[in-house]
Amino acid sequence: MLRLYGMQSSGNSYKVRLLLARLGTPFQLVDVDVLRGENRTPDFLIKNPEGRVPLLELPGGRHLAESNAILVYLAEETRFLPADRLARAEVLRWMFFEQHSHEPAIAAARFWLKLVRGGRDLRTHDIDRWMEEGYAALRVMERHLARRPFFVDGTLSVADIALYAHTHVAEEGDFTLDGFPAVRDWLARVEAEPGHVGIDWHPEPAKPLVPIR
Ligand SMILES: N[C@@H](CCC(=O)N[C@@H](CS)C(=O)NCC(=O)O)C(=O)O
């Protein structure tokens, strides 16, 4: 069975839970609390030298890090990753945009302002930059989505899942989506697709084996 190391409140970990839930793929979830340094233990660093979650453990014991790489791996040959060469490249284009232009501002603001106690005081000097870069990313999304239901080819893909994870909780990082009607409509469309689960969802814990007598 797949094993996912993640943190419940982490948007990057949520991306992977959301895709696995939509696929109906069973997996075991291992909670790693990065706020308590559980991602920096020698054991965890052997699995992922970067010491970050999410981290996927495959049945053979190999590990795959980076949320968007995990999404692409899991989405292969499913409706969430197109086979067409250009459409596939467009999915990757939006996933690179998410990691380069969106997540570093929108996820970082939420992490420090909502999840880390005292984070607002620790990172005061970063807040203006997060706001400037985060709103710039939201404006790009707004322009793109004003004429399309989803990011690529009119259908939900891992590009939407990657961008949904942090956008739907952007307000927890002091952003407002009031001026972004197309983004808000897109969030609602993603939520209306089959198999949607919220960030608080986690799979049933694996049941202990009952010995056969
Ligand atoms: N680019 C990575 C970022 C992963 C990341 O930053 N994870 C955070 C939690 S959301 C983490 O593990 N932080 C702990 C640390 O960096 O020490 C991805 O998309 O998976």
mmCIF file of C-alpha atoms and ligand atoms in Angstrom:
data_model
loop_
_atom_site.group_PDB
_atom_site.id
_atom_site.type_symbol
_atom_site.label_atom_id
_atom_site.label_comp_id
_atom_site.label_asym_id
_atom_site.label_seq_id
_atom_site.Cartn_x
_atom_site.Cartn_y
_atom_site.Cartn_z
ATOM 1 C CA MET A 1 0.000 0.000 0.000
ATOM 2 C CA LEU A 2 1.131 3.565 -0.634
ATOM 3 C CA ARG A 3 2.280 5.440 2.443
ATOM 4 C CA LEU A 4 2.056 9.228 2.583
ATOM 5 C CA TYR A 5 4.090 11.220 5.082
ATOM 6 C CA GLY A 6 2.342 14.546 5.517
ATOM 7 C CA MET A 7 1.027 17.200 7.831
ATOM 8 C CA GLN A 8 -2.719 17.755 8.052
ATOM 9 C CA SER A 9 -2.590 21.561 7.880
ATOM 10 C CA SER A 10 -0.006 21.639 5.073
ATOM 11 C CA GLY A 11 -1.424 22.653 1.707
ATOM 12 C CA ASN A 12 1.297 20.730 -0.115
ATOM 13 C CA SER A 13 0.348 17.555 1.764
ATOM 14 C CA TYR A 14 -3.347 18.232 1.157
ATOM 15 C CA LYS A 15 -2.794 18.247 -2.615
ATOM 16 C CA VAL A 16 -1.745 14.612 -2.460
ATOM 17 C CA ARG A 17 -4.561 13.549 -0.088
ATOM 18 C CA LEU A 18 -7.056 15.265 -2.387
ATOM 19 C CA LEU A 19 -5.821 13.453 -5.502
ATOM 20 C CA LEU A 20 -5.689 10.071 -3.734
ATOM 21 C CA ALA A 21 -9.238 10.614 -2.460
ATOM 22 C CA ARG A 22 -10.483 11.528 -5.935
ATOM 23 C CA LEU A 23 -8.775 8.443 -7.379
ATOM 24 C CA GLY A 24 -10.174 6.265 -4.607
ATOM 25 C CA THR A 25 -6.656 4.910 -4.020
ATOM 26 C CA PRO A 26 -6.149 3.482 -0.527
ATOM 27 C CA PHE A 27 -3.123 4.771 1.340
ATOM 28 C CA GLN A 28 -1.671 4.912 4.799
ATOM 29 C CA LEU A 29 -1.152 8.379 6.230
ATOM 30 C CA VAL A 30 1.772 9.032 8.557
ATOM 31 C CA ASP A 31 1.546 12.366 10.363
ATOM 32 C CA VAL A 32 4.791 14.341 10.477
ATOM 33 C CA ASP A 33 4.533 17.521 12.534
ATOM 34 C CA VAL A 34 7.032 19.937 11.043
ATOM 35 C CA LEU A 35 6.209 22.484 13.745
ATOM 36 C CA ARG A 36 7.716 20.007 16.225
ATOM 37 C CA GLY A 37 10.699 19.153 14.024
ATOM 38 C CA GLU A 38 9.538 15.592 13.249
ATOM 39 C CA ASN A 39 10.748 16.136 9.672
ATOM 40 C CA ARG A 40 14.352 16.630 10.789
ATOM 41 C CA THR A 41 14.961 13.317 12.547
ATOM 42 C CA PRO A 42 17.769 11.118 11.131
ATOM 43 C CA ASP A 43 15.153 8.514 10.148
ATOM 44 C CA PHE A 44 13.110 10.995 8.153
ATOM 45 C CA LEU A 45 16.179 12.597 6.527
ATOM 46 C CA ILE A 46 17.188 9.189 5.161
ATOM 47 C CA LYS A 47 13.809 9.036 3.415
ATOM 48 C CA ASN A 48 13.934 12.655 2.202
ATOM 49 C CA PRO A 49 17.266 14.498 2.544
ATOM 50 C CA GLU A 50 15.351 17.779 2.136
ATOM 51 C CA GLY A 51 13.384 17.007 5.310
ATOM 52 C CA ARG A 52 10.043 18.108 3.917
ATOM 53 C CA VAL A 53 6.538 16.809 3.540
ATOM 54 C CA PRO A 54 4.717 15.546 1.600
ATOM 55 C CA LEU A 55 6.708 12.411 0.915
ATOM 56 C CA LEU A 56 5.298 9.356 -0.823
ATOM 57 C CA GLU A 57 6.589 5.872 -0.010
ATOM 58 C CA LEU A 58 5.944 3.346 -2.755
ATOM 59 C CA PRO A 59 5.217 -0.309 -2.020
ATOM 60 C CA GLY A 60 8.783 -1.311 -3.021
ATOM 61 C CA GLY A 61 10.187 1.114 -0.425
ATOM 62 C CA ARG A 62 11.309 3.935 -2.759
ATOM 63 C CA HIS A 63 10.453 7.512 -1.815
ATOM 64 C CA LEU A 64 9.221 10.430 -3.909
ATOM 65 C CA ALA A 65 9.299 14.011 -2.596
ATOM 66 C CA GLU A 66 7.854 17.294 -3.968
ATOM 67 C CA SER A 67 4.083 17.562 -3.976
ATOM 68 C CA ASN A 68 3.728 18.277 -7.681
ATOM 69 C CA ALA A 69 6.065 15.431 -8.699
ATOM 70 C CA ILE A 70 3.928 13.146 -6.519
ATOM 71 C CA LEU A 71 0.750 14.414 -8.203
ATOM 72 C CA VAL A 72 2.166 13.736 -11.663
ATOM 73 C CA TYR A 73 3.317 10.255 -10.631
ATOM 74 C CA LEU A 74 -0.098 9.349 -9.186
ATOM 75 C CA ALA A 75 -2.079 10.932 -12.023
ATOM 76 C CA GLU A 76 -0.281 9.049 -14.817
ATOM 77 C CA GLU A 77 -2.849 7.327 -17.084
ATOM 78 C CA THR A 78 -5.798 8.878 -15.234
ATOM 79 C CA ARG A 79 -8.186 11.649 -16.286
ATOM 80 C CA PHE A 80 -6.182 14.101 -14.162
ATOM 81 C CA LEU A 81 -3.144 14.131 -16.498
ATOM 82 C CA PRO A 82 -3.752 14.449 -20.239
ATOM 83 C CA ALA A 83 -1.949 12.158 -22.676
ATOM 84 C CA ASP A 84 -1.772 14.854 -25.356
ATOM 85 C CA ARG A 85 1.751 16.312 -25.471
ATOM 86 C CA LEU A 86 0.824 19.999 -25.427
ATOM 87 C CA ALA A 87 -1.971 19.646 -22.860
ATOM 88 C CA ARG A 88 0.423 17.728 -20.618
ATOM 89 C CA ALA A 89 3.038 20.460 -20.952
ATOM 90 C CA GLU A 90 0.378 23.046 -20.079
ATOM 91 C CA VAL A 91 -0.497 21.116 -16.926
ATOM 92 C CA LEU A 92 3.200 21.173 -15.995
ATOM 93 C CA ARG A 93 3.419 24.878 -16.867
ATOM 94 C CA TRP A 94 0.728 25.690 -14.264
ATOM 95 C CA MET A 95 2.332 23.397 -11.713
ATOM 96 C CA PHE A 96 5.664 25.186 -12.195
ATOM 97 C CA PHE A 97 3.826 28.512 -11.878
ATOM 98 C CA GLU A 98 2.316 27.259 -8.635
ATOM 99 C CA GLN A 99 5.708 26.392 -7.178
ATOM 100 C CA HIS A 100 7.560 29.441 -8.459
ATOM 101 C CA SER A 101 5.046 32.303 -8.321
ATOM 102 C CA HIS A 102 2.149 31.251 -6.091
ATOM 103 C CA GLU A 103 3.165 28.911 -3.269
ATOM 104 C CA PRO A 104 6.234 30.908 -2.097
ATOM 105 C CA ALA A 105 3.956 33.872 -1.298
ATOM 106 C CA ILE A 106 0.461 32.513 -0.619
ATOM 107 C CA ALA A 107 1.480 29.368 1.277
ATOM 108 C CA ALA A 108 4.298 31.121 3.121
ATOM 109 C CA ALA A 109 1.937 33.868 4.339
ATOM 110 C CA ARG A 110 -0.540 31.280 5.649
ATOM 111 C CA PHE A 111 2.214 29.206 7.253
ATOM 112 C CA TRP A 112 3.736 32.101 9.182
ATOM 113 C CA LEU A 113 0.593 34.162 9.871
ATOM 114 C CA LYS A 114 -1.794 31.306 10.726
ATOM 115 C CA LEU A 115 0.150 28.198 11.687
ATOM 116 C CA VAL A 116 3.299 29.389 13.490
ATOM 117 C CA ARG A 117 2.687 30.895 16.908
ATOM 118 C CA GLY A 118 4.242 34.390 16.910
ATOM 119 C CA GLY A 119 4.983 34.029 13.179
ATOM 120 C CA ARG A 120 3.575 37.473 12.340
ATOM 121 C CA ASP A 121 6.197 39.141 14.530
ATOM 122 C CA LEU A 122 8.981 36.855 13.357
ATOM 123 C CA ARG A 123 8.337 37.582 9.670
ATOM 124 C CA THR A 124 7.003 41.197 9.653
ATOM 125 C CA HIS A 125 9.590 42.166 7.058
ATOM 126 C CA ASP A 126 8.250 39.548 4.571
ATOM 127 C CA ILE A 127 4.542 40.418 4.708
ATOM 128 C CA ASP A 128 4.551 43.222 2.079
ATOM 129 C CA ARG A 129 6.493 41.038 -0.365
ATOM 130 C CA TRP A 130 4.132 38.079 0.169
ATOM 131 C CA MET A 131 1.148 40.365 -0.475
ATOM 132 C CA GLU A 132 2.658 41.857 -3.628
ATOM 133 C CA GLU A 133 3.722 38.511 -5.094
ATOM 134 C CA GLY A 134 0.603 36.642 -3.938
ATOM 135 C CA TYR A 135 -1.788 39.165 -5.457
ATOM 136 C CA ALA A 136 0.256 39.150 -8.678
ATOM 137 C CA ALA A 137 -0.234 35.351 -8.851
ATOM 138 C CA LEU A 138 -3.966 35.691 -8.138
ATOM 139 C CA ARG A 139 -4.283 38.257 -10.948
ATOM 140 C CA VAL A 140 -2.655 35.818 -13.383
ATOM 141 C CA MET A 141 -5.122 33.113 -12.302
ATOM 142 C CA GLU A 142 -8.056 35.524 -12.581
ATOM 143 C CA ARG A 143 -7.132 36.508 -16.154
ATOM 144 C CA HIS A 144 -6.709 32.871 -17.196
ATOM 145 C CA LEU A 145 -9.874 31.590 -15.509
ATOM 146 C CA ALA A 146 -12.070 34.472 -16.728
ATOM 147 C CA ARG A 147 -12.465 32.521 -19.989
ATOM 148 C CA ARG A 148 -12.039 28.899 -18.863
ATOM 149 C CA PRO A 149 -13.653 26.568 -16.332
ATOM 150 C CA PHE A 150 -10.372 24.836 -15.380
ATOM 151 C CA PHE A 151 -6.686 25.520 -16.031
ATOM 152 C CA VAL A 152 -6.170 23.163 -18.987
ATOM 153 C CA ASP A 153 -8.499 21.836 -21.684
ATOM 154 C CA GLY A 154 -11.751 22.556 -19.827
ATOM 155 C CA THR A 155 -11.344 19.679 -17.417
ATOM 156 C CA LEU A 156 -10.053 19.163 -13.873
ATOM 157 C CA SER A 157 -6.384 18.147 -13.838
ATOM 158 C CA VAL A 158 -3.517 18.011 -11.363
ATOM 159 C CA ALA A 159 -2.811 21.651 -12.306
ATOM 160 C CA ASP A 160 -6.134 22.602 -10.652
ATOM 161 C CA ILE A 161 -5.438 20.379 -7.655
ATOM 162 C CA ALA A 162 -1.981 21.931 -7.165
ATOM 163 C CA LEU A 163 -3.353 25.481 -7.353
ATOM 164 C CA TYR A 164 -6.530 24.782 -5.383
ATOM 165 C CA ALA A 165 -4.702 23.546 -2.277
ATOM 166 C CA HIS A 166 -3.268 26.904 -1.205
ATOM 167 C CA THR A 167 -5.742 29.205 -2.980
ATOM 168 C CA HIS A 168 -8.798 27.958 -1.098
ATOM 169 C CA VAL A 169 -7.141 28.861 2.216
ATOM 170 C CA ALA A 170 -5.447 32.058 0.972
ATOM 171 C CA GLU A 171 -7.613 34.127 3.333
ATOM 172 C CA GLU A 172 -5.867 32.405 6.258
ATOM 173 C CA GLY A 173 -2.723 34.214 5.060
ATOM 174 C CA ASP A 174 -4.407 37.641 5.015
ATOM 175 C CA PHE A 175 -5.341 37.595 1.313
ATOM 176 C CA THR A 176 -8.861 38.456 0.236
ATOM 177 C CA LEU A 177 -10.437 36.853 -2.823
ATOM 178 C CA ASP A 178 -13.113 39.579 -3.040
ATOM 179 C CA GLY A 179 -11.683 41.072 -6.222
ATOM 180 C CA PHE A 180 -11.233 37.668 -7.892
ATOM 181 C CA PRO A 181 -14.670 36.409 -9.014
ATOM 182 C CA ALA A 182 -13.303 33.981 -11.624
ATOM 183 C CA VAL A 183 -10.974 32.436 -9.035
ATOM 184 C CA ARG A 184 -13.864 32.072 -6.559
ATOM 185 C CA ASP A 185 -16.088 30.443 -9.222
ATOM 186 C CA TRP A 186 -13.234 28.062 -10.103
ATOM 187 C CA LEU A 187 -12.775 27.102 -6.430
ATOM 188 C CA ALA A 188 -16.489 26.223 -6.314
ATOM 189 C CA ARG A 189 -16.193 24.170 -9.533
ATOM 190 C CA VAL A 190 -13.226 22.210 -8.142
ATOM 191 C CA GLU A 191 -15.216 21.503 -4.952
ATOM 192 C CA ALA A 192 -18.232 20.335 -6.972
ATOM 193 C CA GLU A 193 -16.224 17.658 -8.832
ATOM 194 C CA PRO A 194 -16.708 14.044 -7.653
ATOM 195 C CA GLY A 195 -14.539 12.764 -4.823
ATOM 196 C CA HIS A 196 -13.717 16.157 -3.355
ATOM 197 C CA VAL A 197 -12.482 16.190 0.250
ATOM 198 C CA GLY A 198 -11.555 19.121 2.451
ATOM 199 C CA ILE A 199 -8.163 19.845 3.994
ATOM 200 C CA ASP A 200 -9.269 18.262 7.313
ATOM 201 C CA TRP A 201 -10.070 14.918 5.691
ATOM 202 C CA HIS A 202 -7.851 11.959 6.400
ATOM 203 C CA PRO A 203 -8.286 8.317 5.407
ATOM 204 C CA GLU A 204 -9.549 5.736 7.841
ATOM 205 C CA PRO A 205 -6.620 4.518 9.938
ATOM 206 C CA ALA A 206 -5.497 1.034 8.862
ATOM 207 C CA LYS A 207 -7.471 -1.506 10.864
ATOM 208 C CA PRO A 208 -5.416 -3.725 13.171
ATOM 209 C CA LEU A 209 -5.298 -7.299 11.919
ATOM 210 C CA VAL A 210 -7.717 -9.546 13.744
ATOM 211 C CA PRO A 211 -6.082 -12.928 14.286
ATOM 212 C CA ILE A 212 -8.019 -15.843 12.753
ATOM 213 C CA ARG A 213 -8.633 -18.578 15.297
HETATM 214 N N1 LIG B 1 8.193 22.311 -2.860
HETATM 215 C C1 LIG B 1 7.817 21.417 -1.813
HETATM 216 C C2 LIG B 1 7.595 22.213 -0.549
HETATM 217 C C3 LIG B 1 7.323 21.313 0.632
HETATM 218 C C4 LIG B 1 7.260 22.106 1.903
HETATM 219 O O1 LIG B 1 7.693 23.258 1.989
HETATM 220 N N2 LIG B 1 6.729 21.443 2.934
HETATM 221 C C5 LIG B 1 6.637 22.071 4.209
HETATM 222 C C6 LIG B 1 5.267 21.805 4.793
HETATM 223 S S1 LIG B 1 4.022 22.502 3.734
HETATM 224 C C7 LIG B 1 7.699 21.483 5.104
HETATM 225 O O2 LIG B 1 7.924 20.294 5.113
HETATM 226 N N3 LIG B 1 8.370 22.360 5.843
HETATM 227 C C8 LIG B 1 9.333 21.964 6.810
HETATM 228 C C9 LIG B 1 10.717 22.423 6.499
HETATM 229 O O3 LIG B 1 10.953 22.997 5.420
HETATM 230 O O4 LIG B 1 11.556 22.218 7.368
HETATM 231 C C10 LIG B 1 6.551 20.641 -2.191
HETATM 232 O O5 LIG B 1 5.751 21.167 -2.973
HETATM 233 O O6 LIG B 1 6.373 19.496 -1.733
#
